[in-house]
Amino acid sequence: MPRQVLRSPIFQNILYVQEYASPQDNSWIIHNSKLAFNHQVHLGYDDEIHLLYRLILMSLVNEYVKEVRKMGCNILELMAEGLKIEPKNVLSRMLSDEKADIVFRLNHYPPCSDSNPDSDLDLNNRSMSHGRTSIGFGEHTDPQLISIARSNATSGFQIYLEDGTWVAVPQDETSYFINVDDLLEVMTNGRFKSVRHRVVADSFKSRVSMIYFGGPPLMEKISPLDSLMEPDEESLYNEFTWFEYKSCTYKTRLADNRLSRFHKHSHPV
Ligand SMILES: O=C(O)CCC(=O)C(=O)O
Ligand SMILES: [Fe+2]
């Protein structure tokens, strides 16, 4: 099914017809710019897509999202089991809730011939010059609970390690890539870490990825799970709702450490 979605001629057409930067960005995803080389396709808002295309596309996406949501729930249940907490749906109930805040995003990174011979060097440096590298999607953590991604086996996805290096994650179109997101870090009181990641555009191959972002209902209160906390353990975070956190993501820049704003003992960055 996912491969079918990626390869579907409908998707291919839409990728080339409807490419534009996301309206809510504050400069971090700019269509065809040197800051980011990425086209996002926002489904549902594209008035010019032929109605028939839109209907077929919507039904493919809905079917995919339904299945991936089930997978997300299973993964969260396995995590609860691994953490030895009860009930087993303590995390997954937020995704299975009919008000769960789900986003599906399709990213298209055209080949970018902009890269220069120094870029490998630059790409391991967090303070790189954006003008000289071909960043497809700037570094960030995903704000939700978990993200589940598939791609067309074009490299570029990298994760950040605490020692300051970026590690390329080998891609293949038969695997799912699961990210721990910000809310899961809070709910596990830091036991799981939200993974900082980015995409570097490939010089020769186009990359397409589709990501399911699983978030809880907007008014869900987020704080470390009672059932997980040791008797003398202190909560690292102030309680907030997903709505508050989500609003904060729109007011901050992509690369910001948004969690630090909700951290009990640190100053906002
Ligand atoms: O394209 C990818 O593989 C990752 C994109 C991403 O990190 C995102 O959409 O949040
Ligand atoms: Fe992401």
PDB file of C-alpha atoms and ligand atoms in Angstrom:
ATOM      1  CA  MET A   1       0.000   0.000   0.000  1.00  0.00           C
ATOM      2  CA  PRO A   2       2.582   2.735   0.881  1.00  0.00           C
ATOM      3  CA  ARG A   3       4.636   1.933  -2.193  1.00  0.00           C
ATOM      4  CA  GLN A   4       1.457   2.087  -4.171  1.00  0.00           C
ATOM      5  CA  VAL A   5       0.792   5.555  -2.783  1.00  0.00           C
ATOM      6  CA  LEU A   6       4.281   6.818  -3.577  1.00  0.00           C
ATOM      7  CA  ARG A   7       4.278   5.415  -7.065  1.00  0.00           C
ATOM      8  CA  SER A   8       0.746   6.295  -7.919  1.00  0.00           C
ATOM      9  CA  PRO A   9       0.621   8.481 -11.051  1.00  0.00           C
ATOM     10  CA  ILE A  10      -1.813  10.689  -9.199  1.00  0.00           C
ATOM     11  CA  PHE A  11       0.799  11.494  -6.614  1.00  0.00           C
ATOM     12  CA  GLN A  12       3.399  12.070  -9.295  1.00  0.00           C
ATOM     13  CA  ASN A  13       1.136  14.542 -11.062  1.00  0.00           C
ATOM     14  CA  ILE A  14       0.252  16.342  -7.913  1.00  0.00           C
ATOM     15  CA  LEU A  15       3.862  16.566  -6.922  1.00  0.00           C
ATOM     16  CA  TYR A  16       4.586  18.466 -10.072  1.00  0.00           C
ATOM     17  CA  VAL A  17       1.412  20.500 -10.191  1.00  0.00           C
ATOM     18  CA  GLN A  18       1.080  21.647  -6.629  1.00  0.00           C
ATOM     19  CA  GLU A  19       4.346  22.585  -5.050  1.00  0.00           C
ATOM     20  CA  TYR A  20       4.612  25.531  -2.757  1.00  0.00           C
ATOM     21  CA  ALA A  21       6.003  26.545   0.568  1.00  0.00           C
ATOM     22  CA  SER A  22       3.999  26.092   3.697  1.00  0.00           C
ATOM     23  CA  PRO A  23       2.223  29.358   4.593  1.00  0.00           C
ATOM     24  CA  GLN A  24       2.910  29.246   8.301  1.00  0.00           C
ATOM     25  CA  ASP A  25       6.680  29.124   7.953  1.00  0.00           C
ATOM     26  CA  ASN A  26       8.798  31.851   9.324  1.00  0.00           C
ATOM     27  CA  SER A  27      11.561  31.503   6.771  1.00  0.00           C
ATOM     28  CA  TRP A  28      12.587  27.937   7.299  1.00  0.00           C
ATOM     29  CA  ILE A  29      11.001  26.215   4.355  1.00  0.00           C
ATOM     30  CA  ILE A  30      11.233  28.376   1.328  1.00  0.00           C
ATOM     31  CA  HIS A  31      10.372  26.975  -2.043  1.00  0.00           C
ATOM     32  CA  ASN A  32      13.498  26.482  -4.128  1.00  0.00           C
ATOM     33  CA  SER A  33      15.623  28.535  -1.779  1.00  0.00           C
ATOM     34  CA  LYS A  34      19.039  27.688  -0.482  1.00  0.00           C
ATOM     35  CA  LEU A  35      17.719  27.501   3.052  1.00  0.00           C
ATOM     36  CA  ALA A  36      15.688  24.439   2.310  1.00  0.00           C
ATOM     37  CA  PHE A  37      15.127  22.390  -0.764  1.00  0.00           C
ATOM     38  CA  ASN A  38      11.803  20.825  -0.153  1.00  0.00           C
ATOM     39  CA  HIS A  39       8.321  20.959  -1.538  1.00  0.00           C
ATOM     40  CA  GLN A  40       5.510  20.143   0.811  1.00  0.00           C
ATOM     41  CA  VAL A  41       2.202  19.020  -0.524  1.00  0.00           C
ATOM     42  CA  HIS A  42      -0.711  20.076   1.636  1.00  0.00           C
ATOM     43  CA  LEU A  43      -3.624  17.856   0.839  1.00  0.00           C
ATOM     44  CA  GLY A  44      -7.104  19.189   0.954  1.00  0.00           C
ATOM     45  CA  TYR A  45      -6.311  22.825   0.344  1.00  0.00           C
ATOM     46  CA  ASP A  46      -5.356  22.626  -3.288  1.00  0.00           C
ATOM     47  CA  ASP A  47      -8.253  24.112  -5.162  1.00  0.00           C
ATOM     48  CA  GLU A  48      -6.763  23.467  -8.553  1.00  0.00           C
ATOM     49  CA  ILE A  49      -6.365  19.729  -8.192  1.00  0.00           C
ATOM     50  CA  HIS A  50      -8.917  18.000 -10.333  1.00  0.00           C
ATOM     51  CA  LEU A  51     -11.843  16.827  -8.192  1.00  0.00           C
ATOM     52  CA  LEU A  52     -11.442  13.221  -9.289  1.00  0.00           C
ATOM     53  CA  TYR A  53      -7.745  13.254  -8.436  1.00  0.00           C
ATOM     54  CA  ARG A  54      -8.570  14.738  -5.111  1.00  0.00           C
ATOM     55  CA  LEU A  55     -11.163  12.105  -4.284  1.00  0.00           C
ATOM     56  CA  ILE A  56      -8.926   9.190  -5.261  1.00  0.00           C
ATOM     57  CA  LEU A  57      -6.003  10.731  -3.465  1.00  0.00           C
ATOM     58  CA  MET A  58      -8.013  11.386  -0.337  1.00  0.00           C
ATOM     59  CA  SER A  59      -9.274   7.837  -0.230  1.00  0.00           C
ATOM     60  CA  LEU A  60      -5.733   6.431  -0.671  1.00  0.00           C
ATOM     61  CA  VAL A  61      -4.426   8.712   2.039  1.00  0.00           C
ATOM     62  CA  ASN A  62      -7.314   7.949   4.384  1.00  0.00           C
ATOM     63  CA  GLU A  63      -6.783   4.239   3.957  1.00  0.00           C
ATOM     64  CA  TYR A  64      -3.057   4.612   4.589  1.00  0.00           C
ATOM     65  CA  VAL A  65      -3.532   6.846   7.630  1.00  0.00           C
ATOM     66  CA  LYS A  66      -6.056   4.416   9.114  1.00  0.00           C
ATOM     67  CA  GLU A  67      -3.580   1.527   8.882  1.00  0.00           C
ATOM     68  CA  VAL A  68      -0.604   3.555  10.105  1.00  0.00           C
ATOM     69  CA  ARG A  69      -2.610   4.807  13.069  1.00  0.00           C
ATOM     70  CA  LYS A  70      -3.185   1.164  14.069  1.00  0.00           C
ATOM     71  CA  MET A  71       0.534   0.540  13.764  1.00  0.00           C
ATOM     72  CA  GLY A  72       1.247   3.632  15.866  1.00  0.00           C
ATOM     73  CA  CYS A  73      -1.111   2.347  18.583  1.00  0.00           C
ATOM     74  CA  ASN A  74       0.633  -1.046  18.562  1.00  0.00           C
ATOM     75  CA  ILE A  75       4.031   0.601  18.870  1.00  0.00           C
ATOM     76  CA  LEU A  76       2.878   2.768  21.780  1.00  0.00           C
ATOM     77  CA  GLU A  77       1.488  -0.338  23.491  1.00  0.00           C
ATOM     78  CA  LEU A  78       4.814  -2.095  23.059  1.00  0.00           C
ATOM     79  CA  MET A  79       6.517   0.939  24.546  1.00  0.00           C
ATOM     80  CA  ALA A  80       4.172   0.878  27.558  1.00  0.00           C
ATOM     81  CA  GLU A  81       4.960  -2.816  27.959  1.00  0.00           C
ATOM     82  CA  GLY A  82       8.698  -2.083  27.734  1.00  0.00           C
ATOM     83  CA  LEU A  83       8.341   0.615  30.376  1.00  0.00           C
ATOM     84  CA  LYS A  84       6.325  -1.827  32.511  1.00  0.00           C
ATOM     85  CA  ILE A  85       3.421   0.561  32.934  1.00  0.00           C
ATOM     86  CA  GLU A  86      -0.300  -0.107  33.077  1.00  0.00           C
ATOM     87  CA  PRO A  87      -2.815   0.084  31.573  1.00  0.00           C
ATOM     88  CA  LYS A  88      -1.352  -1.058  28.327  1.00  0.00           C
ATOM     89  CA  ASN A  89      -3.204   1.649  26.382  1.00  0.00           C
ATOM     90  CA  VAL A  90      -1.941   4.471  28.611  1.00  0.00           C
ATOM     91  CA  LEU A  91      -0.143   5.993  25.586  1.00  0.00           C
ATOM     92  CA  SER A  92      -1.984   4.467  22.643  1.00  0.00           C
ATOM     93  CA  ARG A  93      -5.400   5.712  23.789  1.00  0.00           C
ATOM     94  CA  MET A  94      -4.327   9.172  22.688  1.00  0.00           C
ATOM     95  CA  LEU A  95      -3.900   8.014  19.091  1.00  0.00           C
ATOM     96  CA  SER A  96      -6.957   5.799  19.011  1.00  0.00           C
ATOM     97  CA  ASP A  97      -9.119   8.649  20.347  1.00  0.00           C
ATOM     98  CA  GLU A  98     -11.393   9.921  17.598  1.00  0.00           C
ATOM     99  CA  LYS A  99     -10.236  13.457  18.392  1.00  0.00           C
ATOM    100  CA  ALA A 100      -6.557  12.507  17.979  1.00  0.00           C
ATOM    101  CA  ASP A 101      -4.729  15.286  16.152  1.00  0.00           C
ATOM    102  CA  ILE A 102      -3.272  13.552  13.132  1.00  0.00           C
ATOM    103  CA  VAL A 103      -1.208  15.128  10.366  1.00  0.00           C
ATOM    104  CA  PHE A 104      -0.109  13.419   7.173  1.00  0.00           C
ATOM    105  CA  ARG A 105       2.621  15.129   5.205  1.00  0.00           C
ATOM    106  CA  LEU A 106       4.165  14.346   1.889  1.00  0.00           C
ATOM    107  CA  ASN A 107       7.574  15.889   1.254  1.00  0.00           C
ATOM    108  CA  HIS A 108       9.258  16.084  -2.103  1.00  0.00           C
ATOM    109  CA  TYR A 109      12.941  16.965  -2.345  1.00  0.00           C
ATOM    110  CA  PRO A 110      13.969  17.509  -5.949  1.00  0.00           C
ATOM    111  CA  PRO A 111      17.609  16.694  -6.746  1.00  0.00           C
ATOM    112  CA  CYS A 112      19.677  19.660  -5.744  1.00  0.00           C
ATOM    113  CA  SER A 113      22.822  20.327  -7.728  1.00  0.00           C
ATOM    114  CA  ASP A 114      23.635  23.236  -5.452  1.00  0.00           C
ATOM    115  CA  SER A 115      25.862  21.263  -3.152  1.00  0.00           C
ATOM    116  CA  ASN A 116      29.552  22.002  -3.262  1.00  0.00           C
ATOM    117  CA  PRO A 117      32.593  19.890  -2.390  1.00  0.00           C
ATOM    118  CA  ASP A 118      32.729  21.341   1.121  1.00  0.00           C
ATOM    119  CA  SER A 119      29.240  20.311   1.984  1.00  0.00           C
ATOM    120  CA  ASP A 120      30.166  17.032   3.662  1.00  0.00           C
ATOM    121  CA  LEU A 121      32.341  18.987   5.994  1.00  0.00           C
ATOM    122  CA  ASP A 122      29.649  21.565   6.603  1.00  0.00           C
ATOM    123  CA  LEU A 123      26.985  18.979   7.181  1.00  0.00           C
ATOM    124  CA  ASN A 124      28.666  17.728  10.309  1.00  0.00           C
ATOM    125  CA  ASN A 125      28.843  21.199  11.706  1.00  0.00           C
ATOM    126  CA  ARG A 126      25.817  22.530  13.527  1.00  0.00           C
ATOM    127  CA  SER A 127      26.667  26.110  12.780  1.00  0.00           C
ATOM    128  CA  MET A 128      26.953  25.499   9.069  1.00  0.00           C
ATOM    129  CA  SER A 129      26.404  28.188   6.542  1.00  0.00           C
ATOM    130  CA  HIS A 130      22.988  27.563   5.060  1.00  0.00           C
ATOM    131  CA  GLY A 131      23.938  29.274   1.830  1.00  0.00           C
ATOM    132  CA  ARG A 132      26.502  26.610   0.995  1.00  0.00           C
ATOM    133  CA  THR A 133      24.623  23.427   1.696  1.00  0.00           C
ATOM    134  CA  SER A 134      21.525  21.807   0.361  1.00  0.00           C
ATOM    135  CA  ILE A 135      19.312  21.315   3.336  1.00  0.00           C
ATOM    136  CA  GLY A 136      16.054  19.703   2.320  1.00  0.00           C
ATOM    137  CA  PHE A 137      14.413  20.033   5.706  1.00  0.00           C
ATOM    138  CA  GLY A 138      16.127  21.929   8.493  1.00  0.00           C
ATOM    139  CA  GLU A 139      16.971  20.290  11.808  1.00  0.00           C
ATOM    140  CA  HIS A 140      14.120  19.912  14.257  1.00  0.00           C
ATOM    141  CA  THR A 141      12.281  17.530  16.521  1.00  0.00           C
ATOM    142  CA  ASP A 142       8.702  16.563  15.732  1.00  0.00           C
ATOM    143  CA  PRO A 143       6.332  17.951  18.374  1.00  0.00           C
ATOM    144  CA  GLN A 144       3.751  15.135  18.501  1.00  0.00           C
ATOM    145  CA  LEU A 145       3.954  11.697  20.205  1.00  0.00           C
ATOM    146  CA  ILE A 146       5.382   9.611  17.383  1.00  0.00           C
ATOM    147  CA  SER A 147       6.018  10.030  13.684  1.00  0.00           C
ATOM    148  CA  ILE A 148       5.935   7.152  11.239  1.00  0.00           C
ATOM    149  CA  ALA A 149       7.686   7.715   7.931  1.00  0.00           C
ATOM    150  CA  ARG A 150       8.230   5.952   4.635  1.00  0.00           C
ATOM    151  CA  SER A 151      10.434   7.124   1.815  1.00  0.00           C
ATOM    152  CA  ASN A 152      11.379   6.183  -1.713  1.00  0.00           C
ATOM    153  CA  ALA A 153      14.823   4.886  -0.719  1.00  0.00           C
ATOM    154  CA  THR A 154      16.672   8.102  -1.499  1.00  0.00           C
ATOM    155  CA  SER A 155      19.205   9.011   1.135  1.00  0.00           C
ATOM    156  CA  GLY A 156      19.220  12.286   3.025  1.00  0.00           C
ATOM    157  CA  PHE A 157      17.530  11.591   6.350  1.00  0.00           C
ATOM    158  CA  GLN A 158      19.923  12.184   9.251  1.00  0.00           C
ATOM    159  CA  ILE A 159      19.638  12.114  13.012  1.00  0.00           C
ATOM    160  CA  TYR A 160      21.615  14.140  15.518  1.00  0.00           C
ATOM    161  CA  LEU A 161      23.651  12.459  18.216  1.00  0.00           C
ATOM    162  CA  GLU A 162      24.515  14.054  21.530  1.00  0.00           C
ATOM    163  CA  ASP A 163      28.215  14.123  20.601  1.00  0.00           C
ATOM    164  CA  GLY A 164      27.393  16.703  17.933  1.00  0.00           C
ATOM    165  CA  THR A 165      27.508  14.468  14.871  1.00  0.00           C
ATOM    166  CA  TRP A 166      24.855  13.800  12.266  1.00  0.00           C
ATOM    167  CA  VAL A 167      24.292  10.199  11.280  1.00  0.00           C
ATOM    168  CA  ALA A 168      22.748   9.193   7.970  1.00  0.00           C
ATOM    169  CA  VAL A 169      19.904   6.714   8.323  1.00  0.00           C
ATOM    170  CA  PRO A 170      19.963   4.192   5.450  1.00  0.00           C
ATOM    171  CA  GLN A 171      16.675   4.397   3.590  1.00  0.00           C
ATOM    172  CA  ASP A 172      14.691   1.703   1.882  1.00  0.00           C
ATOM    173  CA  GLU A 173      11.174   1.772   0.609  1.00  0.00           C
ATOM    174  CA  THR A 174      10.060  -1.309   2.491  1.00  0.00           C
ATOM    175  CA  SER A 175      10.782   0.011   5.984  1.00  0.00           C
ATOM    176  CA  TYR A 176       8.953   2.309   8.324  1.00  0.00           C
ATOM    177  CA  PHE A 177      10.975   4.851  10.274  1.00  0.00           C
ATOM    178  CA  ILE A 178       9.614   5.654  13.704  1.00  0.00           C
ATOM    179  CA  ASN A 179      10.591   8.831  15.533  1.00  0.00           C
ATOM    180  CA  VAL A 180      10.031   9.493  19.210  1.00  0.00           C
ATOM    181  CA  ASP A 181       8.556  12.994  19.353  1.00  0.00           C
ATOM    182  CA  ASP A 182       8.505  15.740  21.999  1.00  0.00           C
ATOM    183  CA  LEU A 183       5.330  14.697  23.830  1.00  0.00           C
ATOM    184  CA  LEU A 184       6.599  11.175  24.334  1.00  0.00           C
ATOM    185  CA  GLU A 185       9.770  12.552  25.891  1.00  0.00           C
ATOM    186  CA  VAL A 186       7.641  14.529  28.364  1.00  0.00           C
ATOM    187  CA  MET A 187       5.263  11.661  29.159  1.00  0.00           C
ATOM    188  CA  THR A 188       8.163   9.340  29.873  1.00  0.00           C
ATOM    189  CA  ASN A 189       9.880  12.076  31.931  1.00  0.00           C
ATOM    190  CA  GLY A 190      12.892  11.998  29.620  1.00  0.00           C
ATOM    191  CA  ARG A 191      13.328   8.216  29.429  1.00  0.00           C
ATOM    192  CA  PHE A 192      12.683   8.381  25.685  1.00  0.00           C
ATOM    193  CA  LYS A 193      14.382  11.241  23.882  1.00  0.00           C
ATOM    194  CA  SER A 194      12.777  13.145  21.063  1.00  0.00           C
ATOM    195  CA  VAL A 195      15.025  12.642  18.061  1.00  0.00           C
ATOM    196  CA  ARG A 196      16.492  15.703  16.338  1.00  0.00           C
ATOM    197  CA  HIS A 197      16.606  15.100  12.610  1.00  0.00           C
ATOM    198  CA  ARG A 198      16.954  16.809   9.247  1.00  0.00           C
ATOM    199  CA  VAL A 199      17.031  16.008   5.548  1.00  0.00           C
ATOM    200  CA  VAL A 200      19.890  16.817   3.222  1.00  0.00           C
ATOM    201  CA  ALA A 201      18.923  16.993  -0.439  1.00  0.00           C
ATOM    202  CA  ASP A 202      20.520  14.466  -2.765  1.00  0.00           C
ATOM    203  CA  SER A 203      22.389  15.860  -5.759  1.00  0.00           C
ATOM    204  CA  PHE A 204      21.046  13.345  -8.238  1.00  0.00           C
ATOM    205  CA  LYS A 205      17.912  11.673  -6.964  1.00  0.00           C
ATOM    206  CA  SER A 206      14.577  13.025  -5.991  1.00  0.00           C
ATOM    207  CA  ARG A 207      13.420  12.065  -2.497  1.00  0.00           C
ATOM    208  CA  VAL A 208       9.796  11.583  -1.580  1.00  0.00           C
ATOM    209  CA  SER A 209       8.733  10.852   1.961  1.00  0.00           C
ATOM    210  CA  MET A 210       5.377  10.538   3.619  1.00  0.00           C
ATOM    211  CA  ILE A 211       4.997  10.968   7.319  1.00  0.00           C
ATOM    212  CA  TYR A 212       2.187  10.284   9.710  1.00  0.00           C
ATOM    213  CA  PHE A 213       2.417  12.493  12.796  1.00  0.00           C
ATOM    214  CA  GLY A 214       0.429  11.094  15.697  1.00  0.00           C
ATOM    215  CA  GLY A 215      -0.717  13.716  18.189  1.00  0.00           C
ATOM    216  CA  PRO A 216      -3.270  13.503  21.021  1.00  0.00           C
ATOM    217  CA  PRO A 217      -6.565  15.421  21.166  1.00  0.00           C
ATOM    218  CA  LEU A 218      -5.876  19.160  21.411  1.00  0.00           C
ATOM    219  CA  MET A 219      -7.073  19.525  24.996  1.00  0.00           C
ATOM    220  CA  GLU A 220      -5.152  16.492  26.290  1.00  0.00           C
ATOM    221  CA  LYS A 221      -3.048  17.417  29.318  1.00  0.00           C
ATOM    222  CA  ILE A 222       0.556  16.374  28.889  1.00  0.00           C
ATOM    223  CA  SER A 223       2.802  15.546  31.834  1.00  0.00           C
ATOM    224  CA  PRO A 224       4.946  12.594  32.924  1.00  0.00           C
ATOM    225  CA  LEU A 225       2.831   9.480  33.469  1.00  0.00           C
ATOM    226  CA  ASP A 226       2.034   8.824  37.145  1.00  0.00           C
ATOM    227  CA  SER A 227       2.399   5.103  36.654  1.00  0.00           C
ATOM    228  CA  LEU A 228       5.974   5.588  35.467  1.00  0.00           C
ATOM    229  CA  MET A 229       7.312   7.897  38.139  1.00  0.00           C
ATOM    230  CA  GLU A 230       9.467   6.479  40.918  1.00  0.00           C
ATOM    231  CA  PRO A 231       8.362   7.580  44.429  1.00  0.00           C
ATOM    232  CA  ASP A 232      11.060  10.256  44.753  1.00  0.00           C
ATOM    233  CA  GLU A 233      11.226  11.187  41.097  1.00  0.00           C
ATOM    234  CA  GLU A 234      10.617  14.792  40.170  1.00  0.00           C
ATOM    235  CA  SER A 235       8.715  15.767  37.063  1.00  0.00           C
ATOM    236  CA  LEU A 236      11.050  17.488  34.616  1.00  0.00           C
ATOM    237  CA  TYR A 237       8.236  19.384  32.906  1.00  0.00           C
ATOM    238  CA  ASN A 238       5.380  21.698  33.759  1.00  0.00           C
ATOM    239  CA  GLU A 239       2.026  20.382  32.638  1.00  0.00           C
ATOM    240  CA  PHE A 240       0.655  21.772  29.372  1.00  0.00           C
ATOM    241  CA  THR A 241      -2.013  20.880  26.850  1.00  0.00           C
ATOM    242  CA  TRP A 242      -1.182  19.692  23.361  1.00  0.00           C
ATOM    243  CA  PHE A 243      -2.966  22.821  22.125  1.00  0.00           C
ATOM    244  CA  GLU A 244      -0.573  25.031  24.098  1.00  0.00           C
ATOM    245  CA  TYR A 245       2.436  23.137  22.847  1.00  0.00           C
ATOM    246  CA  LYS A 246       1.246  23.116  19.264  1.00  0.00           C
ATOM    247  CA  SER A 247       0.609  26.872  19.423  1.00  0.00           C
ATOM    248  CA  CYS A 248       4.149  27.294  20.665  1.00  0.00           C
ATOM    249  CA  THR A 249       5.514  25.428  17.632  1.00  0.00           C
ATOM    250  CA  TYR A 250       3.941  28.026  15.350  1.00  0.00           C
ATOM    251  CA  LYS A 251       5.530  30.861  17.289  1.00  0.00           C
ATOM    252  CA  THR A 252       9.019  29.426  17.351  1.00  0.00           C
ATOM    253  CA  ARG A 253      11.524  28.544  14.687  1.00  0.00           C
ATOM    254  CA  LEU A 254      11.925  25.064  13.354  1.00  0.00           C
ATOM    255  CA  ALA A 255      15.293  24.398  14.956  1.00  0.00           C
ATOM    256  CA  ASP A 256      14.349  25.760  18.396  1.00  0.00           C
ATOM    257  CA  ASN A 257      14.337  23.447  21.360  1.00  0.00           C
ATOM    258  CA  ARG A 258      10.681  24.024  22.177  1.00  0.00           C
ATOM    259  CA  LEU A 259      10.619  21.545  25.012  1.00  0.00           C
ATOM    260  CA  SER A 260      13.014  23.691  26.987  1.00  0.00           C
ATOM    261  CA  ARG A 261      10.233  26.284  27.389  1.00  0.00           C
ATOM    262  CA  PHE A 262       8.260  23.759  29.391  1.00  0.00           C
ATOM    263  CA  HIS A 263      11.201  22.373  31.314  1.00  0.00           C
ATOM    264  CA  LYS A 264      10.892  23.084  35.037  1.00  0.00           C
ATOM    265  CA  HIS A 265      14.458  24.121  35.682  1.00  0.00           C
ATOM    266  CA  SER A 266      15.737  25.706  32.548  1.00  0.00           C
ATOM    267  CA  HIS A 267      15.346  29.023  30.830  1.00  0.00           C
ATOM    268  CA  PRO A 268      13.650  29.272  27.468  1.00  0.00           C
ATOM    269  CA  VAL A 269      15.994  29.175  24.478  1.00  0.00           C
TER     270      VAL A 269
HETATM  271  O1  LIG B   1      11.411  13.771   4.648  1.00  0.00           O
HETATM  272  C1  LIG B   1      11.726  13.163   5.663  1.00  0.00           C
HETATM  273  O2  LIG B   1      12.121  12.014   5.655  1.00  0.00           O
HETATM  274  C2  LIG B   1      11.599  13.832   7.015  1.00  0.00           C
HETATM  275  C3  LIG B   1      10.768  15.075   6.994  1.00  0.00           C
HETATM  276  C4  LIG B   1      10.489  15.562   8.368  1.00  0.00           C
HETATM  277  O3  LIG B   1      11.295  15.471   9.249  1.00  0.00           O
HETATM  278  C5  LIG B   1       9.169  16.134   8.671  1.00  0.00           C
HETATM  279  O4  LIG B   1       8.331  16.271   7.750  1.00  0.00           O
HETATM  280  O5  LIG B   1       8.937  16.466   9.863  1.00  0.00           O
HETATM  281 FE    FE B   2      10.418  15.821  11.187  1.00  0.00          FE
END
